[in-house]
Short mmCIF file of C-alpha atoms and ligand atoms in Angstrom, two decimals:
data_model
loop_
_atom_site.label_atom_id
_atom_site.label_comp_id
_atom_site.label_asym_id
_atom_site.label_seq_id
_atom_site.Cartn_x
_atom_site.Cartn_y
_atom_site.Cartn_z
CA MET A 226 85.75 100.56 94.04
CA LYS A 227 83.65 98.94 91.29
CA ASN A 228 80.50 100.58 92.69
CA GLU A 229 82.18 103.99 92.62
CA LEU A 230 83.21 103.41 89.02
CA ILE A 231 79.66 102.51 88.07
CA SER A 232 78.16 105.52 89.92
CA GLU A 233 80.56 107.85 88.13
CA ILE A 234 79.72 106.30 84.74
CA LEU A 235 75.99 106.74 85.39
CA ARG A 236 76.46 110.33 86.60
CA LEU A 237 78.55 111.28 83.56
CA LYS A 238 76.13 109.52 81.24
CA ASP A 239 73.36 111.90 82.39
CA GLU A 240 75.63 114.93 82.39
CA LYS A 241 76.79 114.26 78.80
CA ASP A 242 73.35 113.23 77.50
CA ALA A 243 74.71 109.81 76.55
CA VAL A 244 73.11 106.43 75.98
CA ILE A 245 75.08 103.20 76.50
CA LEU A 246 74.40 100.44 73.96
CA ALA A 247 75.90 97.00 74.52
CA HIS A 248 75.95 93.87 72.38
CA SER A 249 74.93 90.62 74.11
CA TYR A 250 78.55 89.39 73.81
CA GLN A 251 79.76 92.11 76.19
CA PRO A 252 81.05 91.13 79.66
CA PRO A 253 78.37 90.93 82.40
CA GLU A 254 79.37 94.16 84.20
CA ILE A 255 78.90 96.09 80.96
CA GLN A 256 75.58 94.49 80.10
CA ASP A 257 74.48 95.46 83.62
CA ILE A 258 75.12 99.20 83.18
CA ALA A 259 73.88 99.49 79.58
CA ASP A 260 70.65 101.27 78.67
CA HIS A 261 70.05 98.76 75.87
CA VAL A 262 71.52 95.30 75.37
CA GLY A 263 70.75 93.70 72.03
CA ASP A 264 71.75 92.02 68.79
CA SER A 265 73.40 93.92 65.98
CA LEU A 266 70.08 94.74 64.29
CA GLN A 267 68.35 96.00 67.45
CA LEU A 268 71.36 98.13 68.38
CA SER A 269 71.45 99.70 64.89
CA LEU A 270 67.75 100.53 65.15
CA THR A 271 68.20 101.97 68.65
CA ALA A 272 71.16 104.05 67.47
CA ALA A 273 69.00 105.42 64.65
CA SER A 274 66.12 106.37 66.93
CA THR A 275 67.79 107.54 70.15
CA GLU A 276 67.28 111.13 71.27
CA SER A 277 70.57 111.20 73.20
CA SER A 278 73.32 113.25 71.60
CA VAL A 279 76.09 110.80 72.53
CA ILE A 280 76.11 107.04 71.85
CA VAL A 281 78.66 104.99 73.81
CA PHE A 282 78.84 101.79 71.81
CA CYS A 283 80.03 98.75 73.71
CA GLY A 284 80.70 96.26 70.96
CA VAL A 285 83.12 96.01 68.06
CA LYS A 286 84.09 98.65 65.55
CA PHE A 287 81.78 97.77 62.64
CA MET A 288 78.81 98.06 65.02
CA ALA A 289 79.83 101.55 66.16
CA GLU A 290 80.40 102.52 62.52
CA THR A 291 76.91 101.32 61.64
CA ALA A 292 75.53 103.50 64.45
CA HIS A 293 77.45 106.47 63.04
CA ILE A 294 76.22 105.73 59.49
CA LEU A 295 72.63 105.77 60.72
CA SER A 296 73.04 108.68 63.15
CA PRO A 297 75.64 111.07 61.71
CA ASP A 298 74.47 113.95 63.91
CA LYS A 299 75.27 112.06 67.12
CA THR A 300 78.68 111.60 68.67
CA VAL A 301 79.36 107.85 68.49
CA ILE A 302 82.07 106.64 70.85
CA LEU A 303 83.75 103.24 70.86
CA PRO A 304 85.55 102.97 74.24
CA GLU A 305 88.32 100.83 72.67
CA LEU A 306 89.14 101.65 69.05
CA ASP A 307 91.13 98.45 68.80
CA ALA A 308 87.99 96.35 69.29
CA GLY A 309 87.94 95.15 65.69
CA CYS A 310 86.37 92.22 63.89
CA PRO A 311 88.60 89.87 61.84
CA LEU A 312 85.53 88.80 59.83
CA ALA A 313 84.86 92.42 58.82
CA ASP A 314 88.52 92.85 57.92
CA CYS A 315 88.56 89.91 55.54
CA ILE A 316 86.89 91.84 52.71
CA GLU A 317 88.15 94.84 50.77
CA VAL A 318 86.65 97.00 48.03
CA PRO A 319 88.86 95.94 45.05
CA ALA A 320 88.24 92.23 45.63
CA LEU A 321 84.48 92.74 45.98
CA ARG A 322 84.45 94.80 42.78
CA SER A 323 86.24 91.98 40.93
CA LEU A 324 83.59 89.51 42.08
CA GLN A 325 80.84 91.94 41.06
CA LYS A 326 82.42 92.20 37.59
CA LEU A 327 82.30 88.42 37.26
CA HIS A 328 78.59 88.42 38.15
CA PRO A 329 77.16 91.64 36.69
CA ASP A 330 73.53 90.59 37.23
CA ALA A 331 73.97 89.78 40.91
CA LEU A 332 73.07 92.15 43.73
CA THR A 333 75.42 92.27 46.71
CA VAL A 334 73.95 91.57 50.14
CA LEU A 335 76.56 92.37 52.74
CA TYR A 336 76.59 91.18 56.32
CA VAL A 337 76.95 94.26 58.58
CA ASN A 338 80.15 92.64 59.91
CA SER A 339 82.06 94.48 57.18
CA PRO A 340 83.95 97.76 56.66
CA ALA A 341 82.00 100.94 55.82
CA ASP A 342 83.70 101.42 52.42
CA VAL A 343 82.61 97.90 51.41
CA LYS A 344 79.06 98.58 52.64
CA ALA A 345 79.15 101.56 50.27
CA GLU A 346 79.61 99.12 47.32
CA SER A 347 76.69 96.89 48.20
CA TYR A 348 72.99 96.82 47.43
CA ALA A 349 71.87 96.18 51.01
CA CYS A 350 73.26 95.16 54.36
CA CYS A 351 71.85 92.45 56.58
CA THR A 352 72.38 90.89 59.98
CA SER A 353 71.86 87.29 60.99
CA ALA A 354 68.36 88.32 62.11
CA ASN A 355 67.19 89.48 58.69
CA ALA A 356 69.57 88.00 56.09
CA LEU A 357 66.93 85.81 54.44
CA GLU A 358 64.38 88.64 54.33
CA VAL A 359 66.91 91.01 52.75
CA VAL A 360 68.03 88.40 50.20
CA GLU A 361 64.44 87.56 49.25
CA SER A 362 63.47 91.20 48.83
CA ALA A 363 66.46 92.01 46.58
CA PRO A 364 65.19 92.46 42.98
CA SER A 365 67.54 89.86 41.45
CA ASP A 366 67.65 86.07 41.34
CA GLU A 367 71.41 86.20 41.72
CA ILE A 368 73.08 87.26 44.97
CA ILE A 369 76.66 87.94 46.00
CA PHE A 370 76.73 87.27 49.74
CA ALA A 371 79.72 88.47 51.78
CA PRO A 372 81.77 88.17 53.87
CA ASP A 373 80.61 85.26 56.10
CA ARG A 374 80.55 81.94 54.20
CA ASN A 375 78.66 80.08 56.92
CA LEU A 376 75.81 82.58 57.15
CA GLY A 377 75.79 82.79 53.32
CA THR A 378 75.55 79.00 53.01
CA PHE A 379 72.85 78.83 55.68
CA ILE A 380 70.73 81.43 53.86
CA SER A 381 71.40 79.97 50.40
CA ARG A 382 69.89 76.66 51.55
CA LYS A 383 66.66 78.48 52.40
CA SER A 384 66.46 80.46 49.16
CA ASP A 385 65.88 79.51 45.50
CA LYS A 386 68.23 82.24 44.33
CA THR A 387 71.73 81.65 42.91
CA PHE A 388 74.45 82.54 45.41
CA HIS A 389 78.09 83.58 45.02
CA ILE A 390 79.45 83.36 48.56
CA TRP A 391 82.55 85.10 49.86
CA ASN A 392 84.94 82.75 51.63
CA GLY A 393 85.23 84.63 54.94
CA ALA A 394 84.44 83.49 58.46
CA CYS A 395 84.25 84.64 62.07
CA ARG A 396 87.43 83.47 63.82
CA SER A 397 85.51 82.61 66.98
CA HIS A 398 82.43 80.90 65.53
CA ALA A 399 84.10 79.12 62.59
CA VAL A 400 86.27 77.09 64.97
CA ALA A 401 83.45 76.17 67.36
CA ASP A 402 84.51 73.00 69.16
CA LEU A 403 82.25 70.15 68.05
CA GLN A 404 83.60 67.78 70.72
CA ASP A 405 82.77 70.30 73.45
CA ILE A 406 79.22 70.63 72.10
CA LYS A 407 78.81 66.85 72.05
CA ALA A 408 80.12 66.61 75.63
CA ARG A 409 77.57 69.23 76.78
CA MET A 410 74.81 67.33 75.00
CA ASP A 411 75.84 64.16 76.84
CA GLU A 412 75.78 66.05 80.16
CA TRP A 413 72.40 67.68 79.45
CA PRO A 414 70.50 65.24 77.19
CA ASP A 415 67.21 67.09 77.85
CA ALA A 416 68.62 70.47 76.69
CA GLU A 417 68.03 72.28 73.40
CA LEU A 418 71.14 73.23 71.44
CA LEU A 419 70.88 76.71 69.88
CA VAL A 420 73.69 77.74 67.53
CA HIS A 421 74.62 80.86 65.58
CA PRO A 422 74.68 80.62 61.75
CA GLU A 423 78.32 81.78 61.79
CA THR A 424 79.21 78.29 63.10
CA PRO A 425 79.98 75.63 60.44
CA PRO A 426 77.30 73.38 58.88
CA GLU A 427 78.35 70.26 60.85
CA ILE A 428 77.31 72.12 64.01
CA TRP A 429 73.92 73.17 62.59
CA GLU A 430 73.19 69.49 61.97
CA LEU A 431 73.24 68.80 65.72
CA ALA A 432 71.24 71.89 66.67
CA HIS A 433 67.57 72.25 67.57
CA ALA A 434 67.67 75.73 66.04
CA VAL A 435 70.15 77.93 64.13
CA LEU A 436 69.53 81.53 65.13
CA GLY A 437 71.13 84.95 65.57
CA THR A 438 71.41 86.23 69.14
CA GLY A 439 68.05 88.06 69.03
CA GLY A 440 66.40 84.94 67.63
CA MET A 441 67.85 82.86 70.48
CA ILE A 442 66.23 85.20 73.03
CA ARG A 443 62.86 84.89 71.33
CA HIS A 444 63.21 81.13 70.93
CA VAL A 445 63.90 80.55 74.65
CA GLY A 446 60.89 82.74 75.53
CA GLU A 447 58.63 80.58 73.36
CA SER A 448 60.08 77.18 74.38
CA SER A 449 58.94 75.07 77.33
CA THR A 450 62.42 73.50 77.63
CA LYS A 451 64.26 74.22 80.87
CA ARG A 452 67.90 73.85 79.79
CA PHE A 453 69.79 75.23 76.79
CA ILE A 454 73.28 74.80 75.33
CA ILE A 455 74.28 78.05 73.66
CA GLY A 456 76.50 77.73 70.60
CA THR A 457 77.59 81.32 70.27
CA GLU A 458 79.85 83.75 72.11
CA GLU A 459 79.77 83.05 75.86
CA GLY A 460 78.41 86.54 76.77
CA MET A 461 75.06 85.30 75.46
CA VAL A 462 74.81 82.84 78.35
CA TYR A 463 74.85 85.75 80.81
CA ARG A 464 72.33 87.67 78.70
CA LEU A 465 69.91 84.74 78.58
CA SER A 466 70.37 84.00 82.30
CA THR A 467 69.37 87.57 83.23
CA LEU A 468 66.31 87.44 80.95
CA TYR A 469 65.20 83.94 81.97
CA PRO A 470 66.31 83.26 85.56
CA ASP A 471 64.01 80.22 85.71
CA ARG A 472 65.99 78.40 82.95
CA GLU A 473 69.52 76.99 82.85
CA PHE A 474 72.10 77.84 80.21
CA THR A 475 75.59 76.62 79.42
CA THR A 476 78.10 77.44 76.72
CA GLY A 477 78.68 75.05 73.83
CA GLY A 478 81.70 75.05 71.55
CA ASN A 479 84.05 77.33 73.55
CA ILE A 480 83.23 80.36 71.42
CA TYR A 481 84.96 83.45 72.76
CA CYS A 482 85.40 86.86 71.08
CA TYR A 483 88.42 88.57 72.60
CA ASN A 484 87.62 91.80 70.74
CA MET A 485 84.25 92.10 72.47
CA LYS A 486 86.02 91.78 75.82
CA LYS A 487 88.34 94.72 75.14
CA ILE A 488 85.66 97.11 76.41
CA THR A 489 85.97 97.66 80.17
CA LEU A 490 84.21 99.84 82.76
CA GLN A 491 87.40 101.91 83.10
CA LYS A 492 87.46 102.58 79.35
CA ILE A 493 83.77 103.58 79.37
CA LEU A 494 84.48 106.04 82.18
CA TYR A 495 87.40 107.54 80.26
CA SER A 496 85.26 107.79 77.10
CA LEU A 497 82.50 109.62 78.93
CA ARG A 498 84.94 112.03 80.57
CA LYS A 499 86.75 112.91 77.33
CA LEU A 500 84.04 112.08 74.79
CA GLU A 501 86.50 110.01 72.78
CA PRO A 502 87.49 107.93 70.83
CA VAL A 503 84.90 109.17 68.35
CA ILE A 504 83.95 107.07 65.32
CA GLU A 505 84.22 109.13 62.17
CA LEU A 506 83.99 108.19 58.51
CA ASP A 507 84.71 110.06 55.33
CA PRO A 508 81.32 111.77 54.58
CA ARG A 509 81.13 110.39 51.01
CA THR A 510 81.69 106.82 52.21
CA ARG A 511 79.20 107.34 55.01
CA LYS A 512 76.51 108.56 52.61
CA LYS A 513 77.00 105.66 50.21
CA ALA A 514 77.10 103.15 53.05
CA TYR A 515 73.92 104.75 54.45
CA ALA A 516 71.97 103.66 51.37
CA ALA A 517 72.84 99.99 52.01
CA VAL A 518 72.23 100.12 55.77
CA ALA A 519 69.01 102.12 55.38
CA ARG A 520 67.71 99.60 52.82
CA MET A 521 68.16 96.90 55.49
CA THR A 522 66.34 98.92 58.17
CA GLU A 523 63.53 99.77 55.73
CA ILE A 524 63.05 96.09 54.92
CA THR A 525 63.00 94.90 58.53
CA GLY A 526 62.96 97.94 60.83
P1 13P B 144 73.96 89.05 66.03
O1 13P B 144 73.55 89.82 64.83
O2 13P B 144 73.25 87.75 66.18
O3 13P B 144 73.90 89.91 67.24
O4 13P B 144 75.48 88.60 65.85
C1 13P B 144 76.49 89.53 65.80
C2 13P B 144 77.80 88.94 65.55
O5 13P B 144 78.72 89.66 65.28
C3 13P B 144 77.98 87.48 65.61
O6 13P B 144 79.33 87.17 65.64
#
């Protein structure tokens, strides 16, 4: 049954000239059928450069919106429109404008985990892979960083600039279970602990490295360590295990994103059959948001 589902998805993908992009937090069966699995930056860049006319985005809504912002001529499909991101939803335009009024000399660097209309109000977007680079290249010594307070704090400690940090957080990473991480470290004392900067500072203090998901992949490739505790969404353990079958990985912190798991093979099949649900934005918002997203891809693309 599952094999038939997969064959039909692959057949329709060719018929509809579609490409399937999947974030590394997606369930294993979706990572397995995707054309590209990556972090939010890589997927944005792939969306911008793909020749396929349809992009099936297996991730959460802000990621599919970013693909649409960068590739307005393509049909961008999110197989489950309800796959949202509470972090992205914790910031709105009027509140950001109020903060900008309080700090008129600051430039706003906005994590891509944010709504398109808020992106439209910012100087540049960033991901966890390039946040420091984007902040350092912004022509101001004063930065408003939003909406993730943990990533903002992490970057502010590496920069000499003055930061005004939005008090938002990822519901999954911000409550990473410290006791679980410590228990894994006791079980695997030889392992390296890699954690995402969306986790709180007390977790970074235990870690060998604080990295976005793309950075974790590179780090493992360059390390001679055999075992790793992964302090980010559990899908990353599958991703790393497929890339490095000679190493061992375990989760750390019980970090689970239920929105990422709303995408299923059945929903992908439906999306390819009907070419819906399509991600669409008001063209004016899209154009303004494009400037901020494009600035990010120009800086690091
Ligand atoms: P990456 O940019 O590391 O892929 O992280 C995406 C994300 O949403 C983390 O919660």
